[in-house]
PDB file of C-alpha atoms in Angstrom:
ATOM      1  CA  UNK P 622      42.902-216.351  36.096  1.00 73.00           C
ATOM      2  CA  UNK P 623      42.968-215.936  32.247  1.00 91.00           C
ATOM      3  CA  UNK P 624      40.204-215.183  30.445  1.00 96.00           C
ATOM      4  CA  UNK P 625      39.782-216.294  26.522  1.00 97.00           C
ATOM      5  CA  UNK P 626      38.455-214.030  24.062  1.00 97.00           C
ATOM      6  CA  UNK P 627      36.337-215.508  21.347  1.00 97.00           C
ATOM      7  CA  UNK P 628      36.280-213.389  18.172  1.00 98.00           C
ATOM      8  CA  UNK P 629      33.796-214.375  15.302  1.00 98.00           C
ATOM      9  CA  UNK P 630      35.673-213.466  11.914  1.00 98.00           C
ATOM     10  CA  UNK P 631      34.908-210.399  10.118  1.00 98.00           C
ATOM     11  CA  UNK P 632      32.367-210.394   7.489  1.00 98.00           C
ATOM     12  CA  UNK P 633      33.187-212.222   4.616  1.00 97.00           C
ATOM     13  CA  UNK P 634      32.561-212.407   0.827  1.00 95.00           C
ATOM     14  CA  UNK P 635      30.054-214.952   2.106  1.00 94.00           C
ATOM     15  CA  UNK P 636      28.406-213.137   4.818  1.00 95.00           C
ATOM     16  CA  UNK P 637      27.678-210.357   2.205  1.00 95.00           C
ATOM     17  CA  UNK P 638      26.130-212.097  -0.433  1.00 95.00           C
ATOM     18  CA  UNK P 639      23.930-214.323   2.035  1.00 94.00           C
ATOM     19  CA  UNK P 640      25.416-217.832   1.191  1.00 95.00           C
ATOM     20  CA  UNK P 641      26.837-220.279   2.905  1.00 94.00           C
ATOM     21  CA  UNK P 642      31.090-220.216   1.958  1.00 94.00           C
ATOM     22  CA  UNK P 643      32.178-222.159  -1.305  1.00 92.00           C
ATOM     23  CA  UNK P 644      35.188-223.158   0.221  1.00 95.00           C
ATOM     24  CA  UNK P 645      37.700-222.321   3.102  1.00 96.00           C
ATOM     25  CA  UNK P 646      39.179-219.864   0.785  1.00 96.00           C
ATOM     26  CA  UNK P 647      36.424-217.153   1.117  1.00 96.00           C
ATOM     27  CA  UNK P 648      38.266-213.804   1.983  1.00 97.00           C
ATOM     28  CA  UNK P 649      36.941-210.739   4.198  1.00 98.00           C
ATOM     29  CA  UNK P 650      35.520-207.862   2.656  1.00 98.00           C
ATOM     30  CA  UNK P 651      36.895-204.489   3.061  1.00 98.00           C
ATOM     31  CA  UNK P 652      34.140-204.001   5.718  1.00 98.00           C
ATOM     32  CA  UNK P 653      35.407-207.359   7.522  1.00 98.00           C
ATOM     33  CA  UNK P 654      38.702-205.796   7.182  1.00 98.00           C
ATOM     34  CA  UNK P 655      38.130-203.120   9.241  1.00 98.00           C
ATOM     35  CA  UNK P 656      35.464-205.009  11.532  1.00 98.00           C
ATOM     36  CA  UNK P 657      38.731-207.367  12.232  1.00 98.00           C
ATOM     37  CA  UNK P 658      40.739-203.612  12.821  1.00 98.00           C
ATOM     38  CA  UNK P 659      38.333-202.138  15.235  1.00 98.00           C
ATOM     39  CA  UNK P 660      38.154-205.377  16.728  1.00 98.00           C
ATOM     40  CA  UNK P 661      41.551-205.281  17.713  1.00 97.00           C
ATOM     41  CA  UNK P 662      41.928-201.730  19.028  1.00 97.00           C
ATOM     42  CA  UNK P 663      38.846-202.643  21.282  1.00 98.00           C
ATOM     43  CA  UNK P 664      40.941-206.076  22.730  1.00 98.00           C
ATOM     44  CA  UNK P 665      44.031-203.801  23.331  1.00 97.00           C
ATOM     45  CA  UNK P 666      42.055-201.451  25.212  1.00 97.00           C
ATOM     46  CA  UNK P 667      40.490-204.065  27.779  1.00 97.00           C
ATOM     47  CA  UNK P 668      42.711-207.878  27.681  1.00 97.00           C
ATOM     48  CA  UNK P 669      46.538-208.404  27.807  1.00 96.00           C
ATOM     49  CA  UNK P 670      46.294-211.319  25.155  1.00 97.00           C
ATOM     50  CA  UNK P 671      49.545-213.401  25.548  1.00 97.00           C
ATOM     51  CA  UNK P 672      48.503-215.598  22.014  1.00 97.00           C
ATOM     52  CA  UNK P 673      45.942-215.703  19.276  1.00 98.00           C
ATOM     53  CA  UNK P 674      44.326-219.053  18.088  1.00 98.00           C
ATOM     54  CA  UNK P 675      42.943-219.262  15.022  1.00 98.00           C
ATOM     55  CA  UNK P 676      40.615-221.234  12.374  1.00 98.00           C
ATOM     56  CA  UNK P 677      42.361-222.429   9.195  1.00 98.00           C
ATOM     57  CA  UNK P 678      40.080-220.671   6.987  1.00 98.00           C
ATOM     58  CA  UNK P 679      41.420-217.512   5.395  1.00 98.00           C
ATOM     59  CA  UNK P 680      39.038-215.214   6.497  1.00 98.00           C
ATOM     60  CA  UNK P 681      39.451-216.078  10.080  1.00 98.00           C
ATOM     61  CA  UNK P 682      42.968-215.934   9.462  1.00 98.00           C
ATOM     62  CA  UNK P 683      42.771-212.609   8.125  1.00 98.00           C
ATOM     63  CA  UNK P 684      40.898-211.550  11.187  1.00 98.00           C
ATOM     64  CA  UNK P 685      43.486-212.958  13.162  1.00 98.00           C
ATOM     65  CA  UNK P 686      46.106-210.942  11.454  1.00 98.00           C
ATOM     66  CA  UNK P 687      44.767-207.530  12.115  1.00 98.00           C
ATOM     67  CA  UNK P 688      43.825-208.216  15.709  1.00 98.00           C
ATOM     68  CA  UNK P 689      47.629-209.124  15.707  1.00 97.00           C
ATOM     69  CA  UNK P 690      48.606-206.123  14.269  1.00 96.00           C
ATOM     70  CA  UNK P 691      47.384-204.218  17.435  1.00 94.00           C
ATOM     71  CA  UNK P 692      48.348-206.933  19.855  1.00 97.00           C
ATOM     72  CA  UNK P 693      51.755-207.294  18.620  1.00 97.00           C
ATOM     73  CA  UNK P 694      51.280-210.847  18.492  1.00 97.00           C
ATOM     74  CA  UNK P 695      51.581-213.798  16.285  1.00 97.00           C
ATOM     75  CA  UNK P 696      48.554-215.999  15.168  1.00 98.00           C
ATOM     76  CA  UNK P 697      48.471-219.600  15.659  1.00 98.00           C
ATOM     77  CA  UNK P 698      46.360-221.755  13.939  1.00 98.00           C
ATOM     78  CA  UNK P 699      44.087-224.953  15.269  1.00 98.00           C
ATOM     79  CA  UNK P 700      42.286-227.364  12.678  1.00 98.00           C
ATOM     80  CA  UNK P 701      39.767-227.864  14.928  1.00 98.00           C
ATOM     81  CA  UNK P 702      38.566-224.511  15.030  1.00 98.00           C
ATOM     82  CA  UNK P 703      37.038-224.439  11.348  1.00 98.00           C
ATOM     83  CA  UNK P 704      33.711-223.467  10.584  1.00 97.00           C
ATOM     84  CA  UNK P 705      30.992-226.030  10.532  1.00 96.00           C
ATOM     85  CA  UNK P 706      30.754-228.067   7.181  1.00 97.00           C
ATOM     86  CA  UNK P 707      27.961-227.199   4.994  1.00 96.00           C
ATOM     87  CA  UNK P 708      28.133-230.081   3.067  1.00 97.00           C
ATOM     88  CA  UNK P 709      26.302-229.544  -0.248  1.00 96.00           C
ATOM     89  CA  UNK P 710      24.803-226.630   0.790  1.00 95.00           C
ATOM     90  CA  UNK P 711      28.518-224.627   0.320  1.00 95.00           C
ATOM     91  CA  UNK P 712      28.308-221.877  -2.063  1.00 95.00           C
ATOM     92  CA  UNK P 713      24.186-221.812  -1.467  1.00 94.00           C
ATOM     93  CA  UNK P 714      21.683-219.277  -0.180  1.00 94.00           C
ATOM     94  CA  UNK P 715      21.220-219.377   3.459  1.00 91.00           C
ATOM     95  CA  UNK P 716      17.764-219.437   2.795  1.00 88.00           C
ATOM     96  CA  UNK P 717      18.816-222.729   1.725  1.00 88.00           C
ATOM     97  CA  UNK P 718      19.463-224.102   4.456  1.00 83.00           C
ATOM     98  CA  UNK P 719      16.687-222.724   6.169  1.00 78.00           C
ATOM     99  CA  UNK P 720      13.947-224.455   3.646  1.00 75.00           C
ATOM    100  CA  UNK P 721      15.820-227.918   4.479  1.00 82.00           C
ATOM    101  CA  UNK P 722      16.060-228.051   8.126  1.00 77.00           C
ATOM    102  CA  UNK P 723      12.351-228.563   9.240  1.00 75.00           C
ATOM    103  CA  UNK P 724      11.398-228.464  12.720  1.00 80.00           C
ATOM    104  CA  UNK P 725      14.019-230.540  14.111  1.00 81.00           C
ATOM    105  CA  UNK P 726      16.382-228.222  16.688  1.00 88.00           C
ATOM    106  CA  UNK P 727      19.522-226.374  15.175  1.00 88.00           C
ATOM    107  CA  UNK P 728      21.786-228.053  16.650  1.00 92.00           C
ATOM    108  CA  UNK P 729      21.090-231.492  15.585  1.00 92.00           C
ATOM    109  CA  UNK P 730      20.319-230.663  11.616  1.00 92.00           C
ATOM    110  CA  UNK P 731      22.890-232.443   9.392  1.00 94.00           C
ATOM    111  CA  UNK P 732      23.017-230.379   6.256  1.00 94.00           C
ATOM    112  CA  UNK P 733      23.295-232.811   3.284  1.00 95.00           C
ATOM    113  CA  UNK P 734      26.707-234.247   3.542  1.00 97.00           C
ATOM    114  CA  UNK P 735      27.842-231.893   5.928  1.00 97.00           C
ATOM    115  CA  UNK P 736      28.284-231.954  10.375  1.00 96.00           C
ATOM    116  CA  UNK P 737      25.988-230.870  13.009  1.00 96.00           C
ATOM    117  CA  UNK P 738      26.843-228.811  15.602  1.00 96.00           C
ATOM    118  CA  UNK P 739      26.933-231.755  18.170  1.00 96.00           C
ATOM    119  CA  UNK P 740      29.858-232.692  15.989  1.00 97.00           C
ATOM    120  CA  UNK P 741      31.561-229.330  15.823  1.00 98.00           C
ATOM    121  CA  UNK P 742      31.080-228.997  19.307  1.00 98.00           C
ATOM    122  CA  UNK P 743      33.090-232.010  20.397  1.00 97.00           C
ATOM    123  CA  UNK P 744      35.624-231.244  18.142  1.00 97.00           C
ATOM    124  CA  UNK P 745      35.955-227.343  19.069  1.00 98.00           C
ATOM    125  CA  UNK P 746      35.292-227.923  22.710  1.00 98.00           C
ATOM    126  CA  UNK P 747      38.123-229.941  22.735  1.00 98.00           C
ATOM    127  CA  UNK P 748      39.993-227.195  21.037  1.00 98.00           C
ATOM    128  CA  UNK P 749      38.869-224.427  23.360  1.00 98.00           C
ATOM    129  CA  UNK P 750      40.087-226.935  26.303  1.00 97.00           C
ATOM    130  CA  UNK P 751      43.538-227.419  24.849  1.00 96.00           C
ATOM    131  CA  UNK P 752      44.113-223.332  24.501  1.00 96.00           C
ATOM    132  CA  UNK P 753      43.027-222.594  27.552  1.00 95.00           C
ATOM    133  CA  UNK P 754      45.363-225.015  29.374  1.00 95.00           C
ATOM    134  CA  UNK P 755      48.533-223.791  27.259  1.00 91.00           C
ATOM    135  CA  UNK P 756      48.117-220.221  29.071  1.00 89.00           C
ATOM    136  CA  UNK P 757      45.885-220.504  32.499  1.00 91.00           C
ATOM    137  CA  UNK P 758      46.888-216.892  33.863  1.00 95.00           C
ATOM    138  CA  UNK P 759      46.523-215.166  30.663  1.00 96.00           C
ATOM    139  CA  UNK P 760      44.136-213.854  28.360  1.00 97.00           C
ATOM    140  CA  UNK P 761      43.766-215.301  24.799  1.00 98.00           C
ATOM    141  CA  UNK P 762      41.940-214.458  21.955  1.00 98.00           C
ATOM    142  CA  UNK P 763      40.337-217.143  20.367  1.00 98.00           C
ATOM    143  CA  UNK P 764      38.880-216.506  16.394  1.00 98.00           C
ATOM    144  CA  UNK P 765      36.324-218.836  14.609  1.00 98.00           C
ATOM    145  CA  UNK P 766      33.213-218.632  12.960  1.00 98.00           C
ATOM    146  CA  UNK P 767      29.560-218.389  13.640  1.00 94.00           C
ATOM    147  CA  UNK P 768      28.556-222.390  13.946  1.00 94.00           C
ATOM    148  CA  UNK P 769      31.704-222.316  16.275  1.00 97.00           C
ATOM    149  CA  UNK P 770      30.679-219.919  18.605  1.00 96.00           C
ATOM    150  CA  UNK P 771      27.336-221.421  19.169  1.00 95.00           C
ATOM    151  CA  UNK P 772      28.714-224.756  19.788  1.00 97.00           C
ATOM    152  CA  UNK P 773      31.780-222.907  22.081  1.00 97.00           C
ATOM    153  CA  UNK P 774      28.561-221.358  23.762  1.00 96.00           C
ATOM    154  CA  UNK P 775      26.940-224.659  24.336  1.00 97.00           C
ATOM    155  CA  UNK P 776      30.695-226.226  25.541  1.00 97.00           C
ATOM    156  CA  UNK P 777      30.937-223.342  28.160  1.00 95.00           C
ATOM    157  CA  UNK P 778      27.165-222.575  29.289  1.00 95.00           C
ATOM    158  CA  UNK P 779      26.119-226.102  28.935  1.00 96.00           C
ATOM    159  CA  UNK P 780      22.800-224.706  26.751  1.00 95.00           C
ATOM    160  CA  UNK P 781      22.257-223.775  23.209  1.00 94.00           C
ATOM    161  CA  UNK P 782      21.664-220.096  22.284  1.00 86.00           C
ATOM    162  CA  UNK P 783      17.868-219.416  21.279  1.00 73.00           C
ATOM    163  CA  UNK P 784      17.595-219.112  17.434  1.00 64.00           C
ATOM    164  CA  UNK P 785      18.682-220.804  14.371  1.00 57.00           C
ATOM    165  CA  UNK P 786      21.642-221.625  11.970  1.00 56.00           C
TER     166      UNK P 786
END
């Protein structure tokens, strides 16, 4: 049986200042860079990846491009892998965010104009379901963002991580 690989992106310009990304165009830092590098080297020493899957956004992108580098593979790219919309909280402080949500759980806050993670995680459930089936008996590595990963969490464990967004 395959097994997929699920890769958060290195950090970004975003990550680093503490905001929430202005736009899908947010790079990696030089530090992401080489978190993306090291990320690699540690897949090629424990999976046999037969495809990578990718986020639209550039800096998962760019994470998927090192990790192919040392997997001497190709990246593919799935719409319905991007990060969770922010909404009008894009380009903000997460502390932001934080002030706004209240008490309600993480996973059902709606930031202003933006999706909760119920939403991202029928969409990237979905997604995850769809990769998995194109390679059953093979490993794949999977990249996305944070959002994502807890709602890819939720999809597989059928609970929500403890914490916040």
């Amino acid at each position: 049986m395959g097994r997929l690989v699920l890769i958060r992106h290195g950090e970004s310009e975003g990550n680093r200042e503490r905001r929430f990304a202005r736009t899908p165009e947010v790079p990696l830092t030089p530090e992401g860079l080489e978190q993306a590098r090291a990320a690699g080297r540690w897949i090629a020493s424990r999976f046999a990846p037969v495809r990578i899957v990718s986020s639209p956004f550039r800096r998962a992108l760019q994470t998927g491009a090192a990790l192919a580098e040392s997997l001497s593979l190709t990246v593919d790219v799935d719409h319905e892998l991007r990060e969770m919309s922010y909404g009008d909280l894009a380009g903000q402080p997460y502390e932001m965010g934080r002030g706004i949500r209240g008490t309600q759980p993480y996973w059902d806050w709606r930031p202003p104009n933006g999706e909760t993670l119920g939403e991202v995680l029928a969409r990237a459930g979905t997604a995850l379901d769809r990769v998995a089936e194109t390679a059953p008996e093979h490993d794949v590595v999977v990249v996305s963002h944070g959002g994502v990963m807890r709602a890819l969490w939720r999809h597989v464990t059928g609970e929500w991580q403890s914490g916040s967004v």
